[in-house]
Amino acid sequence: MLLDTASMYFRAFFGVPEIKAPDGTPVNAVRGLLDFISRLVDEYRPTDLVCCWDNDWRPQWRVDLLPSYKAHRVVEEVAGSPDVEEVPDPLEVQVPIIREVLEAFGIRVVGADGYEADDVIGTLATGAGQPVDVVTGDRDLFQLVDDELDVRVLYIARGVGKHERVTNGWVRDKYGIDAHQYADFATLRGDASDGLPGVAGVGEKTAASLLERHGDMAGIRAAALDPDSGMAPGPRGKLKAAADYLEVAPRVVAVARDIDLDRSGTALPRRPRDPERLAALAETWALTSPVERLTAVLSG
C-alpha cells in the first residue's frame, strides 16, 4: 500500500474539525492522517506500507519543460532548492509532527530529492512483484493502474470512507480510455490545478476519441501532420497550434518509474518501533486516541 501522504494530510486538514494540542498548536491533520491510515490498514491488511513523500513538490526539471507547471502555487522561488509552496500556516506546522509520529510507529517514509511523491509511487509500483494499492486523491496516478500487474488506485477524492477502487474498467467507464492512456489524456485535456493548459478547444470527449482512434500521443501527433490520416480539420488545427506544448507536456505529466530508491524496510509494523517516543508525542500533541487506534490496528 503506497500512500500519497500530502494528498491525505491536505484532505485531513480541510476535512477534520480544528483540534489543538495543549500548547495551542493545531493537530487536526495529524489526527486525521493517523485515522485514515488506521481505516485503510484495517480494511486491506497490506503486507507493506509506505508513506510516499514530496521531497520536491515542483521539480525544476518539470518547470524547465513547462514553466507554468504549478506556478500558481508558488509563494517564493528559491534558487537551488525547492520553491516554497502555498500551504496554510496551521497545516505547515503539523508536517514535522506527522514525520515524527510516522517514524516512532516505524512506518516507512520514502522520498527522493528532485522528485514528487507521485514519482516515488510510480517507481515503487513498477516492478513491485506483488499487488499494489495506491491511495491518493490525485487523478494523475490513474496512469499507473494495471489490471494484469494488479496495480489499482484507491481514490479518496470523495473521502477515505467513500473511496473508489480504480481499475482499468473503472477508468474506461469514466473516461472512455484505458488507464495506460491516462497521461496522454490529461495532457490533451489539461489540468488547471497543476498549471497544465492542455490543448485549447480539446476537452475530455475529444481527447478520448483521439486516443481511441490513434492510440497514444505519438499516434495523434503523427495523424495531425499526415494530410491523409482522416483527422477532421478542427482537431488537426488545434493540435498543430499546440505543437510546442505537446512536445514537452507528456514528459511533465508522466510519473517517473525508475528512480533509484531503497525498497527495504517497507513491511507493515506490527507494533510501534519506539513506543516511549510515541507515547511522549501522543501526550505533547493530544494524539492519544488516534495513536491507540492505529496501534491496535497494526497489532491485528
Short mmCIF file of C-alpha atoms in Angstrom, two decimals:
data_model
loop_
_atom_site.label_atom_id
_atom_site.label_comp_id
_atom_site.label_asym_id
_atom_site.label_seq_id
_atom_site.Cartn_x
_atom_site.Cartn_y
_atom_site.Cartn_z
CA MET A 1 0.00 0.00 0.00
CA LEU A 2 1.54 3.26 -1.22
CA LEU A 3 0.19 6.43 0.37
CA ASP A 4 0.24 9.79 -1.38
CA THR A 5 0.92 11.33 2.00
CA ALA A 6 0.47 15.03 1.19
CA SER A 7 -2.78 14.30 -0.65
CA MET A 8 -4.01 12.60 2.51
CA TYR A 9 -2.89 15.15 5.08
CA PHE A 10 -4.28 18.03 3.00
CA ARG A 11 -7.64 16.24 2.99
CA ALA A 12 -7.37 15.60 6.71
CA PHE A 13 -6.60 19.27 7.36
CA PHE A 14 -9.58 20.53 5.41
CA GLY A 15 -11.93 17.71 6.43
CA VAL A 16 -11.30 17.25 10.14
CA PRO A 17 -12.54 19.95 12.58
CA GLU A 18 -9.85 22.06 14.20
CA ILE A 19 -8.27 20.38 17.22
CA LYS A 20 -5.42 21.89 19.19
CA ALA A 21 -2.67 20.48 21.39
CA PRO A 22 -2.27 21.84 24.93
CA ASP A 23 0.15 24.50 23.66
CA GLY A 24 -2.35 25.70 21.03
CA THR A 25 -0.74 24.01 18.02
CA PRO A 26 -3.36 22.69 15.58
CA VAL A 27 -3.19 18.90 15.14
CA ASN A 28 -6.28 18.05 13.07
CA ALA A 29 -4.20 17.00 10.03
CA VAL A 30 -2.03 14.72 12.18
CA ARG A 31 -5.03 13.10 13.84
CA GLY A 32 -6.92 12.80 10.56
CA LEU A 33 -3.99 11.20 8.73
CA LEU A 34 -3.48 8.63 11.50
CA ASP A 35 -7.17 7.73 11.40
CA PHE A 36 -7.08 7.46 7.60
CA ILE A 37 -4.15 5.04 7.87
CA SER A 38 -5.96 3.04 10.57
CA ARG A 39 -9.05 2.72 8.41
CA LEU A 40 -7.17 1.65 5.28
CA VAL A 41 -4.87 -0.81 7.04
CA ASP A 42 -7.82 -2.33 8.88
CA GLU A 43 -9.78 -2.79 5.64
CA TYR A 44 -6.99 -4.01 3.36
CA ARG A 45 -4.34 -5.53 5.70
CA PRO A 46 -1.37 -4.78 3.41
CA THR A 47 1.87 -6.68 3.88
CA ASP A 48 3.82 -3.48 3.20
CA LEU A 49 3.03 0.19 3.82
CA VAL A 50 4.92 3.22 2.55
CA CYS A 51 4.20 6.90 3.12
CA CYS A 52 5.47 8.46 -0.11
CA TRP A 53 6.82 11.97 0.33
CA ASP A 54 7.20 15.13 -1.74
CA ASN A 55 10.88 15.93 -1.33
CA ASP A 56 10.27 18.40 -4.15
CA TRP A 57 6.66 19.32 -4.90
CA ARG A 58 7.64 21.22 -8.09
CA PRO A 59 10.82 19.66 -9.54
CA GLN A 60 12.97 22.01 -11.55
CA TRP A 61 13.24 19.58 -14.45
CA ARG A 62 9.46 19.73 -14.87
CA VAL A 63 9.45 23.54 -14.61
CA ASP A 64 12.23 23.75 -17.23
CA LEU A 65 9.99 21.80 -19.60
CA LEU A 66 6.78 23.68 -18.75
CA PRO A 67 7.23 26.93 -16.75
CA SER A 68 3.51 27.12 -15.92
CA TYR A 69 3.69 23.82 -14.00
CA LYS A 70 2.17 24.51 -10.54
CA ALA A 71 3.32 28.14 -10.90
CA HIS A 72 0.13 29.47 -9.30
CA ARG A 73 1.02 27.69 -6.03
CA VAL A 74 4.48 29.23 -5.63
CA VAL A 75 4.88 31.62 -2.69
CA GLU A 76 8.62 32.10 -3.07
CA GLU A 77 11.16 30.93 -5.63
CA VAL A 78 14.35 29.54 -4.08
CA ALA A 79 17.49 29.19 -6.21
CA GLY A 80 19.00 25.73 -5.95
CA SER A 81 16.25 24.40 -3.66
CA PRO A 82 12.56 23.51 -3.96
CA ASP A 83 10.32 26.57 -4.28
CA VAL A 84 8.09 27.40 -1.32
CA GLU A 85 4.56 26.09 -1.82
CA GLU A 86 1.42 27.88 -0.70
CA VAL A 87 0.39 25.87 2.37
CA PRO A 88 -1.91 27.17 5.12
CA ASP A 89 0.17 28.04 8.21
CA PRO A 90 -1.93 25.83 10.53
CA LEU A 91 -1.12 22.86 8.26
CA GLU A 92 2.55 23.67 7.72
CA VAL A 93 3.31 23.44 11.44
CA GLN A 94 1.82 19.93 11.53
CA VAL A 95 4.01 18.38 8.84
CA PRO A 96 7.09 17.89 11.08
CA ILE A 97 4.83 16.32 13.73
CA ILE A 98 3.48 13.90 11.12
CA ARG A 99 7.04 12.85 10.24
CA GLU A 100 7.95 12.30 13.89
CA VAL A 101 4.87 10.21 14.59
CA LEU A 102 5.32 8.05 11.49
CA GLU A 103 8.97 7.47 12.46
CA ALA A 104 8.00 6.47 16.00
CA PHE A 105 5.46 4.00 14.61
CA GLY A 106 8.10 2.56 12.27
CA ILE A 107 6.06 3.32 9.15
CA ARG A 108 8.44 3.76 6.24
CA VAL A 109 8.61 7.22 4.67
CA VAL A 110 10.19 7.38 1.21
CA GLY A 111 11.04 10.49 -0.78
CA ALA A 112 13.60 11.35 -3.44
CA ASP A 113 15.32 14.68 -3.98
CA GLY A 114 14.22 16.29 -7.23
CA TYR A 115 11.03 14.22 -7.40
CA GLU A 116 7.43 14.35 -6.24
CA ALA A 117 5.62 11.71 -4.23
CA ASP A 118 3.89 10.70 -7.48
CA ASP A 119 7.27 9.69 -8.88
CA VAL A 120 8.13 7.70 -5.76
CA ILE A 121 4.78 5.94 -6.05
CA GLY A 122 5.33 5.27 -9.76
CA THR A 123 8.74 3.75 -9.09
CA LEU A 124 7.64 1.59 -6.15
CA ALA A 125 4.53 0.40 -8.01
CA THR A 126 6.59 -0.56 -11.05
CA GLY A 127 8.20 -3.94 -10.60
CA ALA A 128 6.79 -4.34 -7.10
CA GLY A 129 6.34 -8.08 -7.66
CA GLN A 130 3.11 -8.06 -5.64
CA PRO A 131 -0.34 -6.43 -5.78
CA VAL A 132 -0.24 -2.68 -5.18
CA ASP A 133 -2.86 -0.28 -3.85
CA VAL A 134 -2.09 3.42 -4.39
CA VAL A 135 -4.02 5.72 -2.06
CA THR A 136 -4.49 9.21 -3.50
CA GLY A 137 -6.92 11.95 -4.38
CA ASP A 138 -4.85 12.79 -7.48
CA ARG A 139 -6.23 11.64 -10.84
CA ASP A 140 -2.77 11.75 -12.44
CA LEU A 141 -1.94 8.45 -10.75
CA PHE A 142 -4.65 6.66 -12.74
CA GLN A 143 -1.85 6.19 -15.31
CA LEU A 144 -0.35 3.54 -13.00
CA VAL A 145 -3.44 1.33 -12.93
CA ASP A 146 -2.65 -2.08 -14.44
CA ASP A 147 -5.06 -4.99 -14.08
CA GLU A 148 -2.51 -7.55 -15.28
CA LEU A 149 0.04 -6.49 -12.65
CA ASP A 150 -2.70 -5.98 -10.01
CA VAL A 151 -1.98 -2.27 -9.53
CA ARG A 152 -5.03 -0.20 -8.64
CA VAL A 153 -5.79 3.19 -7.12
CA LEU A 154 -7.88 3.72 -4.01
CA TYR A 155 -9.25 7.12 -4.98
CA ILE A 156 -10.11 9.29 -1.97
CA ALA A 157 -11.39 12.47 -3.65
CA ARG A 158 -14.80 11.96 -2.04
CA GLY A 159 -13.23 10.97 1.28
CA VAL A 160 -11.37 7.97 2.66
CA GLY A 161 -14.63 6.47 3.89
CA LYS A 162 -16.13 6.75 0.39
CA HIS A 163 -13.05 5.81 -1.60
CA GLU A 164 -13.37 4.18 -5.00
CA ARG A 165 -11.34 1.21 -6.22
CA VAL A 166 -9.96 2.29 -9.58
CA THR A 167 -9.25 -0.47 -12.08
CA ASN A 168 -8.86 -0.29 -15.85
CA GLY A 169 -12.58 -0.96 -16.22
CA TRP A 170 -13.36 1.96 -13.88
CA VAL A 171 -11.16 4.28 -15.97
CA ARG A 172 -12.77 3.08 -19.20
CA ASP A 173 -16.28 3.55 -17.83
CA LYS A 174 -15.41 7.04 -16.56
CA TYR A 175 -13.32 8.43 -19.42
CA GLY A 176 -13.63 6.07 -22.40
CA ILE A 177 -9.90 5.26 -22.41
CA ASP A 178 -7.59 2.65 -20.91
CA ALA A 179 -5.56 3.53 -17.84
CA HIS A 180 -2.25 3.41 -19.73
CA GLN A 181 -3.61 6.24 -21.92
CA TYR A 182 -4.48 8.47 -18.97
CA ALA A 183 -1.28 10.56 -19.01
CA ASP A 184 -1.82 11.45 -22.68
CA PHE A 185 -5.49 12.11 -21.95
CA ALA A 186 -4.58 14.52 -19.14
CA THR A 187 -2.01 16.23 -21.36
CA LEU A 188 -4.62 16.90 -24.04
CA ARG A 189 -7.40 17.93 -21.64
CA GLY A 190 -5.19 19.98 -19.34
CA ASP A 191 -5.42 20.42 -15.58
CA ALA A 192 -5.69 23.91 -14.13
CA SER A 193 -4.77 22.67 -10.65
CA ASP A 194 -1.31 21.69 -11.95
CA GLY A 195 -0.87 24.58 -14.37
CA LEU A 196 -1.30 22.37 -17.43
CA PRO A 197 -3.04 24.40 -20.13
CA GLY A 198 -3.95 21.43 -22.31
CA VAL A 199 -4.78 21.83 -26.00
CA ALA A 200 -7.10 24.80 -26.46
CA GLY A 201 -10.55 23.61 -27.51
CA VAL A 202 -9.91 19.93 -26.68
CA GLY A 203 -12.00 18.61 -23.81
CA GLU A 204 -12.43 15.15 -22.34
CA LYS A 205 -14.65 13.78 -25.12
CA THR A 206 -12.36 14.93 -27.92
CA ALA A 207 -9.27 13.73 -26.07
CA ALA A 208 -10.85 10.30 -25.55
CA SER A 209 -11.92 10.00 -29.19
CA LEU A 210 -8.45 10.97 -30.41
CA LEU A 211 -6.85 8.32 -28.20
CA GLU A 212 -9.45 5.74 -29.19
CA ARG A 213 -8.63 6.29 -32.84
CA HIS A 214 -4.86 6.92 -32.74
CA GLY A 215 -3.73 5.03 -29.63
CA ASP A 216 -1.31 7.42 -27.97
CA MET A 217 0.20 10.88 -28.21
CA ALA A 218 2.73 9.86 -30.85
CA GLY A 219 -0.06 8.46 -33.00
CA ILE A 220 -2.20 11.58 -32.51
CA ARG A 221 0.62 13.96 -33.41
CA ALA A 222 1.57 11.91 -36.46
CA ALA A 223 -2.04 11.89 -37.66
CA ALA A 224 -2.28 15.66 -37.22
CA LEU A 225 0.71 16.09 -39.55
CA ASP A 226 -0.49 13.48 -42.09
CA PRO A 227 -2.91 15.00 -44.61
CA ASP A 228 -4.20 11.52 -45.45
CA SER A 229 -4.97 10.47 -41.85
CA GLY A 230 -8.63 11.39 -42.00
CA MET A 231 -8.40 13.64 -38.92
CA ALA A 232 -11.03 16.38 -39.02
CA PRO A 233 -9.83 19.94 -39.70
CA GLY A 234 -10.89 21.21 -36.26
CA PRO A 235 -8.79 18.89 -34.09
CA ARG A 236 -5.96 18.95 -36.63
CA GLY A 237 -5.66 22.72 -36.40
CA LYS A 238 -5.85 22.72 -32.61
CA LEU A 239 -3.16 20.06 -32.30
CA LYS A 240 -0.85 21.85 -34.73
CA ALA A 241 -1.29 25.11 -32.81
CA ALA A 242 -0.31 23.32 -29.61
CA ALA A 243 2.74 21.59 -31.11
CA ASP A 244 5.27 23.24 -28.75
CA TYR A 245 3.21 22.31 -25.68
CA LEU A 246 2.72 18.74 -26.88
CA GLU A 247 6.47 18.40 -27.38
CA VAL A 248 7.17 18.81 -23.65
CA ALA A 249 3.98 18.24 -21.66
CA PRO A 250 3.88 14.41 -21.88
CA ARG A 251 7.21 14.25 -20.01
CA VAL A 252 5.81 16.56 -17.33
CA VAL A 253 2.63 14.53 -16.82
CA ALA A 254 4.19 11.06 -16.91
CA VAL A 255 5.29 9.90 -13.46
CA ALA A 256 8.84 8.63 -13.09
CA ARG A 257 9.12 4.87 -12.75
CA ASP A 258 12.87 4.36 -12.46
CA ILE A 259 14.17 6.41 -9.51
CA ASP A 260 16.97 4.76 -7.56
CA LEU A 261 15.12 4.03 -4.30
CA ASP A 262 15.82 1.90 -1.26
CA ARG A 263 12.91 -0.54 -1.18
CA SER A 264 13.86 -2.10 2.15
CA GLY A 265 12.04 -1.70 5.46
CA THR A 266 8.55 -1.38 3.99
CA ALA A 267 6.89 -4.22 5.94
CA LEU A 268 3.81 -3.17 7.87
CA PRO A 269 4.93 -2.79 11.50
CA ARG A 270 3.07 -4.98 13.99
CA ARG A 271 3.99 -2.75 16.93
CA PRO A 272 5.46 0.75 17.27
CA ARG A 273 9.21 0.96 16.70
CA ASP A 274 9.69 3.42 19.57
CA PRO A 275 6.74 3.14 21.98
CA GLU A 276 8.23 5.54 24.53
CA ARG A 277 8.78 8.24 21.92
CA LEU A 278 5.31 7.61 20.51
CA ALA A 279 3.72 7.95 23.95
CA ALA A 280 5.56 11.24 24.54
CA LEU A 281 4.41 12.58 21.15
CA ALA A 282 0.84 11.49 21.84
CA GLU A 283 0.84 13.37 25.15
CA THR A 284 2.51 16.50 23.79
CA TRP A 285 0.25 16.79 20.75
CA ALA A 286 -3.06 15.42 22.09
CA LEU A 287 -2.89 12.35 19.85
CA THR A 288 -3.70 9.63 22.39
CA SER A 289 -6.90 8.36 20.74
CA PRO A 290 -5.66 8.14 17.12
CA VAL A 291 -2.32 6.67 18.27
CA GLU A 292 -4.14 3.99 20.30
CA ARG A 293 -6.43 3.19 17.35
CA LEU A 294 -3.55 2.77 14.89
CA THR A 295 -1.51 0.76 17.42
CA ALA A 296 -4.46 -1.62 17.84
CA VAL A 297 -4.98 -1.94 14.08
CA LEU A 298 -1.30 -2.68 13.46
CA SER A 299 -1.27 -5.41 16.07
CA GLY A 300 -4.02 -7.05 14.04
#
